[in-house]
CSV table of C-alpha atoms in Angstrom, one decimal:
chain,number,residue,atom,x,y,z
A,242,MET,CA,-98.4,103.3,-21.7
A,243,PRO,CA,-99.9,102.6,-24.8
A,244,ARG,CA,-102.9,100.2,-24.7
A,245,ILE,CA,-100.6,98.0,-26.9
A,246,SER,CA,-97.7,97.7,-24.5
A,247,ARG,CA,-100.2,96.9,-21.6
A,248,TRP,CA,-101.4,94.3,-23.7
A,249,LEU,CA,-97.8,92.7,-24.2
A,250,VAL,CA,-96.8,92.9,-20.5
A,251,ALA,CA,-100.1,91.2,-19.3
A,252,LEU,CA,-99.6,88.2,-22.2
A,253,ALA,CA,-96.0,88.2,-20.7
A,254,ALA,CA,-97.0,88.1,-17.3
A,255,LEU,CA,-99.5,85.2,-18.0
A,256,ALA,CA,-96.9,83.3,-20.2
A,257,VAL,CA,-94.3,83.1,-16.9
A,258,LEU,CA,-97.0,80.6,-15.3
A,259,GLY,CA,-95.4,78.1,-18.2
A,260,VAL,CA,-92.9,77.2,-15.3
A,261,PHE,CA,-95.5,75.7,-12.8
A,262,VAL,CA,-96.1,73.7,-15.5
A,263,PHE,CA,-93.4,72.8,-17.8
A,264,PRO,CA,-89.1,72.4,-16.7
A,265,LEU,CA,-87.1,75.4,-16.5
A,266,TRP,CA,-84.0,73.7,-18.0
A,267,ARG,CA,-82.4,70.4,-18.9
A,268,VAL,CA,-79.3,68.8,-18.3
A,269,THR,CA,-78.4,65.9,-20.1
A,270,LEU,CA,-75.3,63.5,-20.1
A,271,GLU,CA,-73.8,61.2,-22.8
A,272,ALA,CA,-71.6,58.1,-22.6
A,273,PRO,CA,-70.9,55.0,-24.6
A,274,GLN,CA,-72.0,53.6,-21.3
A,275,TYR,CA,-75.3,55.6,-21.2
A,276,PRO,CA,-75.9,54.9,-25.1
A,277,GLU,CA,-79.3,56.4,-24.9
A,278,GLY,CA,-78.0,59.0,-22.3
A,279,ILE,CA,-79.1,60.0,-18.6
A,280,GLY,CA,-80.2,63.8,-18.0
A,281,MET,CA,-82.2,65.7,-15.0
A,282,LEU,CA,-85.0,68.5,-15.3
A,283,ILE,CA,-84.9,71.4,-13.1
A,284,HIS,CA,-88.4,72.5,-12.0
A,285,VAL,CA,-89.4,75.5,-10.2
A,286,ASN,CA,-89.8,73.7,-6.7
A,287,GLY,CA,-87.9,70.7,-8.0
A,288,VAL,CA,-85.0,68.7,-9.6
A,289,THR,CA,-85.8,65.2,-11.5
A,290,GLY,CA,-84.4,63.0,-13.8
A,291,VAL,CA,-85.5,62.7,-17.0
A,292,ASN,CA,-86.1,59.0,-16.9
A,293,GLU,CA,-87.0,57.3,-13.5
A,294,HIS,CA,-83.3,56.5,-12.2
A,295,ASP,CA,-81.3,59.4,-14.0
A,296,LEU,CA,-80.6,61.5,-10.9
A,297,ASP,CA,-79.5,58.8,-9.0
A,298,ASN,CA,-77.4,57.6,-11.6
A,299,ILE,CA,-76.2,61.3,-11.9
A,300,ASN,CA,-75.5,61.5,-8.5
A,301,GLY,CA,-73.5,58.5,-8.9
A,302,LEU,CA,-71.5,59.5,-11.4
A,303,ASN,CA,-70.7,62.7,-9.4
A,304,HIS,CA,-69.7,60.5,-6.8
A,305,TYR,CA,-66.8,58.8,-8.8
A,306,ILE,CA,-65.5,62.1,-9.8
A,307,GLY,CA,-65.9,63.6,-6.1
A,308,MET,CA,-68.7,66.4,-6.7
A,309,HIS,CA,-71.7,66.8,-4.4
A,310,ARG,CA,-74.6,64.4,-4.8
A,311,ILE,CA,-78.0,66.7,-6.2
A,312,GLU,CA,-80.3,66.6,-3.5
A,313,PRO,CA,-83.5,68.9,-4.2
A,314,ASP,CA,-84.6,69.3,-0.5
A,315,ALA,CA,-81.2,70.9,0.2
A,316,ILE,CA,-81.6,73.8,-2.4
A,317,PRO,CA,-83.6,76.8,-0.5
A,318,GLU,CA,-83.5,78.5,-4.5
A,319,LEU,CA,-86.6,75.5,-5.3
A,320,ARG,CA,-88.6,76.7,-2.0
A,321,VAL,CA,-88.6,80.6,-2.9
A,322,MET,CA,-88.9,80.4,-7.2
A,323,PRO,CA,-92.5,79.4,-7.2
A,324,TRP,CA,-93.2,82.5,-4.7
A,325,ILE,CA,-91.0,84.7,-7.2
A,326,ALA,CA,-92.8,83.7,-10.5
A,327,GLY,CA,-96.4,84.1,-8.6
A,328,ALA,CA,-95.3,87.3,-7.7
A,329,ILE,CA,-94.5,88.0,-11.1
A,330,VAL,CA,-97.5,86.9,-12.5
A,331,LEU,CA,-99.9,89.0,-10.5
A,332,THR,CA,-97.9,92.6,-10.4
A,333,GLY,CA,-97.4,91.6,-13.6
A,334,LEU,CA,-101.2,91.9,-14.3
A,335,LEU,CA,-101.8,94.5,-12.1
A,336,VAL,CA,-98.9,96.9,-13.8
A,337,ALA,CA,-100.3,96.4,-16.9
A,338,TRP,CA,-104.1,96.7,-15.8
A,339,ARG,CA,-103.1,100.2,-14.1
A,340,GLY,CA,-100.6,101.1,-17.2
A,341,THR,CA,-98.8,103.9,-15.1
A,342,ARG,CA,-95.4,104.7,-16.8
A,343,GLY,CA,-93.3,105.1,-13.5
A,344,VAL,CA,-94.6,102.0,-11.6
A,345,TYR,CA,-94.3,99.8,-14.9
A,346,ILE,CA,-90.3,100.9,-14.7
A,347,GLY,CA,-90.1,100.6,-11.2
A,348,TRP,CA,-91.2,96.8,-11.5
A,349,ALA,CA,-90.0,96.0,-14.8
A,350,THR,CA,-86.5,96.9,-13.4
A,351,VAL,CA,-87.3,94.9,-10.1
A,352,VAL,CA,-88.4,91.7,-12.1
A,353,LEU,CA,-85.4,92.2,-14.8
A,354,SER,CA,-83.0,92.2,-12.0
A,355,THR,CA,-84.0,89.3,-10.7
A,356,LEU,CA,-84.0,87.3,-13.6
A,357,ALA,CA,-80.5,88.2,-14.3
A,358,VAL,CA,-80.0,87.4,-10.1
A,359,GLY,CA,-81.3,83.9,-10.8
A,360,VAL,CA,-79.2,83.1,-13.9
A,361,TYR,CA,-75.9,84.2,-12.4
A,362,ASP,CA,-77.2,82.1,-9.1
A,363,PHE,CA,-77.8,78.9,-11.5
A,364,TRP,CA,-74.0,79.7,-12.2
A,365,LYS,CA,-72.7,79.5,-9.0
A,366,TRP,CA,-74.6,76.7,-8.3
A,367,GLU,CA,-72.9,74.8,-11.2
A,368,TYR,CA,-69.6,76.9,-9.9
A,369,ASP,CA,-70.0,75.7,-6.5
A,370,TYR,CA,-70.5,72.0,-7.5
A,371,GLY,CA,-67.6,71.8,-9.7
A,372,HIS,CA,-65.3,73.2,-7.8
A,373,ASN,CA,-65.6,71.7,-4.6
A,374,LEU,CA,-64.3,68.1,-5.7
A,375,ASN,CA,-63.5,65.9,-3.1
A,376,PRO,CA,-59.1,65.5,-3.6
A,377,ASP,CA,-59.8,61.7,-2.9
A,378,ALA,CA,-62.6,61.0,-5.6
A,379,ALA,CA,-61.9,57.6,-7.2
A,380,ILE,CA,-61.6,59.5,-10.8
A,381,ARG,CA,-59.3,63.0,-10.7
A,382,ILE,CA,-60.4,65.9,-12.8
A,383,PRO,CA,-57.9,67.7,-14.4
A,384,GLY,CA,-57.3,70.4,-12.3
A,385,LEU,CA,-59.8,69.8,-10.0
A,386,THR,CA,-62.5,72.1,-11.2
A,387,TYR,CA,-65.1,71.5,-14.0
A,388,GLN,CA,-67.1,74.4,-15.0
A,389,PRO,CA,-70.8,72.1,-15.9
A,390,PRO,CA,-71.7,74.5,-18.9
A,391,LEU,CA,-75.1,76.7,-18.2
A,392,PHE,CA,-75.8,77.2,-21.7
A,393,GLY,CA,-74.7,74.1,-24.6
A,394,SER,CA,-72.4,71.6,-24.6
A,395,LYS,CA,-69.1,70.6,-22.6
A,396,GLN,CA,-66.7,67.4,-22.5
A,397,ILE,CA,-66.0,66.4,-19.4
A,398,LEU,CA,-63.8,62.7,-19.4
A,399,ASN,CA,-65.8,60.8,-21.6
A,400,PHE,CA,-68.7,62.8,-20.8
A,401,VAL,CA,-70.5,65.4,-22.8
A,402,ALA,CA,-72.8,67.5,-21.1
A,403,ASN,CA,-75.7,69.6,-22.3
A,404,SER,CA,-77.4,72.4,-20.9
A,405,TYR,CA,-80.0,74.4,-22.6
A,406,PRO,CA,-83.3,75.6,-21.0
A,407,ASP,CA,-86.4,73.3,-21.6
A,408,THR,CA,-90.0,74.4,-22.4
A,409,GLY,CA,-90.8,76.4,-19.2
A,410,GLY,CA,-87.5,78.4,-19.6
A,411,TRP,CA,-87.6,79.1,-22.8
A,412,MET,CA,-91.7,81.0,-22.0
A,413,LEU,CA,-89.8,82.5,-18.8
A,414,ILE,CA,-86.8,84.1,-21.5
A,415,VAL,CA,-89.4,85.1,-23.7
A,416,ALA,CA,-91.4,86.9,-21.1
A,417,GLY,CA,-87.9,88.5,-19.8
A,418,ALA,CA,-87.5,89.5,-23.4
A,419,VAL,CA,-91.2,91.4,-23.6
A,420,PHE,CA,-90.9,93.2,-20.3
A,421,GLY,CA,-87.6,94.4,-21.3
A,422,LEU,CA,-88.6,95.5,-24.6
A,423,VAL,CA,-91.5,97.6,-23.4
A,424,LEU,CA,-89.3,98.8,-20.6
A,425,LEU,CA,-87.2,100.6,-23.1
A,426,HIS,CA,-89.8,101.7,-25.2
A,427,VAL,CA,-91.1,103.4,-22.5
A,428,LEU,CA,-87.8,105.4,-21.3
A,429,LEU,CA,-87.6,106.1,-25.0
A,430,ALA,CA,-90.7,107.8,-25.6
A,431,ARG,CA,-89.5,110.4,-22.8
A,432,ARG,CA,-86.7,111.5,-25.1
A,433,PRO,CA,-87.2,115.1,-26.6
A,434,GLY,CA,-88.7,115.2,-30.3
A,435,ALA,CA,-89.3,111.0,-30.0
A,436,PRO,CA,-92.4,110.1,-32.5
A,437,ALA,CA,-95.8,110.6,-31.9
A,438,ALA,CA,-97.2,107.5,-29.7
A,439,ALA,CA,-99.7,106.0,-32.6
A,440,PRO,CA,-96.7,105.5,-35.4
A,441,ARG,CA,-94.4,104.3,-32.4
A,442,ARG,CA,-96.8,101.2,-31.8
A,443,PRO,CA,-96.4,99.6,-35.0
A,444,THR,CA,-92.0,99.9,-34.4
A,445,LEU,CA,-93.0,98.6,-30.6
A,446,VAL,CA,-94.8,95.5,-32.4
A,447,THR,CA,-92.4,94.3,-35.0
A,448,THR,CA,-89.5,94.7,-32.3
A,449,ALA,CA,-91.1,92.4,-30.4
A,450,ALA,CA,-92.2,90.0,-33.0
A,451,MET,CA,-88.5,90.3,-34.1
A,452,VAL,CA,-87.6,89.1,-30.5
A,453,VAL,CA,-89.6,86.7,-29.9
A,454,THR,CA,-88.7,84.8,-33.1
A,455,SER,CA,-85.6,84.9,-32.3
A,456,LEU,CA,-85.7,83.5,-29.2
A,457,LEU,CA,-88.1,81.4,-30.7
A,458,LEU,CA,-85.6,79.8,-33.2
A,459,MET,CA,-82.9,80.0,-30.8
A,460,SER,CA,-85.1,77.3,-28.7
A,461,CYS,CA,-85.0,75.5,-32.0
A,462,THR,CA,-81.6,75.4,-32.6
A,463,ARG,CA,-80.4,71.7,-32.7
A,464,PRO,CA,-76.8,70.5,-31.6
A,465,GLY,CA,-74.2,69.2,-34.6
A,466,PRO,CA,-71.8,66.6,-34.5
A,467,ARG,CA,-69.0,67.2,-32.1
A,468,PRO,CA,-65.7,66.0,-31.8
A,469,LEU,CA,-64.8,62.4,-31.3
A,470,VAL,CA,-62.2,61.7,-28.9
A,471,THR,CA,-59.4,59.3,-29.3
A,472,GLY,CA,-58.7,56.3,-26.9
A,473,THR,CA,-62.0,57.4,-25.0
A,474,ASP,CA,-65.1,57.2,-27.1
A,475,GLU,CA,-66.6,53.7,-27.8
A,476,CYS,CA,-68.3,52.5,-30.7
A,477,ALA,CA,-72.3,52.6,-30.2
A,478,GLN,CA,-72.3,49.7,-32.4
A,479,CYS,CA,-68.8,47.5,-32.4
A,480,ARG,CA,-67.8,49.1,-28.6
A,481,MET,CA,-64.6,49.2,-29.6
A,482,MET,CA,-62.5,52.4,-29.0
A,483,ILE,CA,-62.4,54.3,-31.5
A,484,THR,CA,-58.4,55.5,-32.3
A,485,ASP,CA,-58.7,56.7,-35.6
A,486,PRO,CA,-61.4,59.7,-36.6
A,487,ARG,CA,-60.4,60.0,-40.0
A,488,PHE,CA,-63.1,56.8,-40.2
A,489,GLY,CA,-65.8,57.8,-37.8
A,490,GLY,CA,-69.1,58.6,-38.0
A,491,GLU,CA,-71.9,60.0,-35.6
A,492,VAL,CA,-75.8,59.5,-35.4
A,493,ILE,CA,-77.9,62.8,-33.7
A,494,THR,CA,-80.9,61.2,-33.0
A,495,ARG,CA,-84.7,62.7,-32.8
A,496,THR,CA,-84.1,63.8,-28.9
A,497,GLY,CA,-80.6,65.4,-29.8
A,498,LYS,CA,-78.7,62.1,-28.8
A,499,VAL,CA,-75.1,61.7,-30.3
A,500,GLN,CA,-74.2,58.4,-31.2
A,501,VAL,CA,-70.5,57.9,-32.3
A,502,PHE,CA,-68.8,55.2,-34.7
A,503,ASP,CA,-65.3,54.1,-35.1
A,504,ALA,CA,-66.4,52.8,-39.1
A,505,ILE,CA,-68.4,54.1,-42.0
A,506,GLU,CA,-69.5,49.9,-41.9
A,507,CYS,CA,-70.5,50.3,-38.0
A,508,LEU,CA,-72.5,53.6,-38.6
A,509,ALA,CA,-74.4,51.7,-41.9
A,510,GLY,CA,-75.3,48.9,-39.8
A,511,TYR,CA,-76.4,51.1,-36.8
A,512,VAL,CA,-78.7,53.0,-39.2
A,513,SER,CA,-79.9,50.3,-41.3
A,514,ALA,CA,-81.2,48.5,-38.3
A,515,SER,CA,-82.7,51.6,-36.3
A,516,ASP,CA,-86.1,53.0,-36.5
A,517,SER,CA,-85.8,55.9,-39.3
A,518,ALA,CA,-88.1,57.9,-37.3
A,519,THR,CA,-85.3,57.7,-34.6
A,520,VAL,CA,-82.5,59.3,-36.6
A,521,ARG,CA,-82.4,62.5,-37.3
A,522,GLU,CA,-78.7,63.5,-38.9
A,523,VAL,CA,-76.1,61.3,-40.0
A,524,TRP,CA,-72.4,62.5,-40.4
A,525,VAL,CA,-68.8,60.9,-41.4
A,526,SER,CA,-65.7,62.5,-40.8
A,527,ASP,CA,-64.0,63.7,-44.1
A,528,PHE,CA,-61.2,61.0,-44.3
A,529,GLU,CA,-59.3,64.0,-45.9
A,530,HIS,CA,-59.7,66.7,-43.3
A,531,PRO,CA,-60.4,65.0,-40.1
A,532,GLY,CA,-62.9,67.2,-37.6
A,533,THR,CA,-64.6,67.9,-40.5
A,534,TRP,CA,-67.9,66.7,-40.7
A,535,LEU,CA,-69.9,65.6,-43.7
A,536,PRO,CA,-73.7,64.8,-44.2
A,537,ALA,CA,-73.6,61.4,-44.9
A,538,ALA,CA,-75.9,61.9,-47.7
A,539,THR,CA,-74.1,64.1,-49.3
A,540,ALA,CA,-70.5,62.7,-49.1
A,541,ARG,CA,-68.4,60.6,-51.6
A,542,PHE,CA,-67.6,57.1,-50.1
A,543,VAL,CA,-64.8,54.7,-51.3
A,544,ARG,CA,-65.1,51.0,-50.9
A,545,GLY,CA,-61.9,48.6,-51.1
A,546,ALA,CA,-59.3,51.5,-50.9
A,547,THR,CA,-56.2,50.8,-50.1
A,548,ILE,CA,-56.3,52.3,-46.8
A,549,GLY,CA,-57.1,49.6,-44.4
A,550,SER,CA,-60.0,51.1,-42.1
A,551,PRO,CA,-60.8,50.1,-38.3
A,552,MET,CA,-63.1,47.4,-38.8
A,553,GLY,CA,-61.6,46.2,-42.2
A,554,ARG,CA,-63.8,47.1,-44.7
A,555,SER,CA,-61.7,50.1,-46.0
A,556,LEU,CA,-64.5,52.4,-46.5
A,557,LEU,CA,-63.8,56.3,-46.3
A,558,ALA,CA,-65.5,59.4,-47.2
A,559,LEU,CA,-64.6,62.7,-49.0
A,560,ALA,CA,-66.3,65.9,-49.7
A,561,PRO,CA,-68.7,65.6,-52.5
A,562,SER,CA,-66.5,68.1,-54.3
A,563,VAL,CA,-63.8,65.4,-55.0
A,564,PRO,CA,-65.0,63.4,-58.3
A,565,ALA,CA,-65.4,59.8,-58.2
A,566,ASP,CA,-62.6,59.0,-60.7
A,567,VAL,CA,-60.5,61.6,-58.6
A,568,ALA,CA,-61.0,59.5,-55.1
A,569,VAL,CA,-60.9,56.6,-57.1
A,570,GLN,CA,-57.6,57.6,-58.6
A,571,ARG,CA,-55.9,58.5,-54.7
A,572,TYR,CA,-57.5,55.6,-53.0
A,573,GLY,CA,-58.3,53.0,-55.3
A,574,GLY,CA,-61.4,50.8,-54.7
A,575,GLN,CA,-64.7,52.0,-56.6
A,576,ALA,CA,-66.8,55.1,-55.6
A,577,SER,CA,-70.3,54.4,-53.8
A,578,ASP,CA,-72.7,56.6,-52.1
A,579,TRP,CA,-74.6,56.3,-48.9
A,580,ALA,CA,-77.6,54.8,-50.1
A,581,ALA,CA,-75.4,51.8,-51.6
A,582,ILE,CA,-73.2,51.8,-47.9
A,583,VAL,CA,-76.8,51.4,-46.1
A,584,ARG,CA,-78.1,48.7,-48.4
A,585,ALA,CA,-75.2,46.6,-48.7
A,586,SER,CA,-74.7,46.9,-44.7
A,587,THR,CA,-78.2,44.9,-44.8
A,588,THR,CA,-77.2,42.1,-46.8
A,589,GLY,CA,-73.4,41.8,-44.9
A,590,ASP,CA,-71.4,43.5,-47.3
A,591,SER,CA,-71.2,46.6,-46.6
A,592,ALA,CA,-68.6,47.5,-48.7
A,593,THR,CA,-70.7,47.0,-51.4
A,594,PRO,CA,-70.5,50.1,-54.1
A,595,ALA,CA,-73.6,51.9,-55.6
A,596,GLY,CA,-75.1,49.7,-58.6
A,597,HIS,CA,-73.5,46.8,-57.3
A,598,ALA,CA,-75.3,46.0,-54.1
A,599,HIS,CA,-76.3,42.1,-55.4
A,600,ALA,CA,-73.1,41.3,-57.3
A,601,HIS,CA,-71.7,39.7,-54.4
């Protein structure tokens, strides 16, 4: 094997040590009754709550829908995974040291197959939890089945479940990608007419860098706003049920939690009272296209419109492509912008238009 391939394998094997330090996976639940969210962390040898009582709270919620309790001691994989991870590290370093092509092909095939089985086992674990619900539970899930997300977000009743790799998981994914890339490189090197070893090295390094960079970018992917669930979602500010998504808003915090609001004035009040360091994104619903989210900072606002809003301020948001005079012509009132709306909320007059914050 080329020296660069052996170094990549050795470094990737060492990266697997990260699973002993950082969690593999993070599953969080968001709901109006848990404005800060609750969640659990899956480690290589256990399952813990993100916060002290989160796992107990999750088990309590599972009880209501008839889902089994999550008992780390009853999950045999948690006793096996540390040994598998340790074996990957040690044998990976040995394979890199020996640099034998045939040995690496066999080793990488076993390791990648093991990782694939691990992903399937996680999916099956979630499947069993979501498809063996107690029919006598206090709350019945439609169809009596629920498949928790393996990667991404999913709505269940008034909860949004988020499931993403944590730091240890991403380190393992990057290591697996490197193992697979080197395996592909070694296999292709045997083909007739393949380029000489020296010119191939930059290709391998470049491709590896692209794969690792892509994975790192994926790890940084942030969830955006989610659809409002009328009749179920509760405003994070006034605690009223959301009934008209045309006036809704959302805040995404630095930790990725999504807070929903039934009216723009509630959204503005929440933002003005929050530490700016905790708010990452602010979105408002496009009044003319419910379900379409607009960044609040660029949206066109109309206050005092002829159309009543849920909190009575008659505040609505439109796409920035709608000229101010056209917006006023359509809905009456006065055009405004997000900065003015937030400033006015601190004075108790969230309907004050831009440039008129102190006129009332």
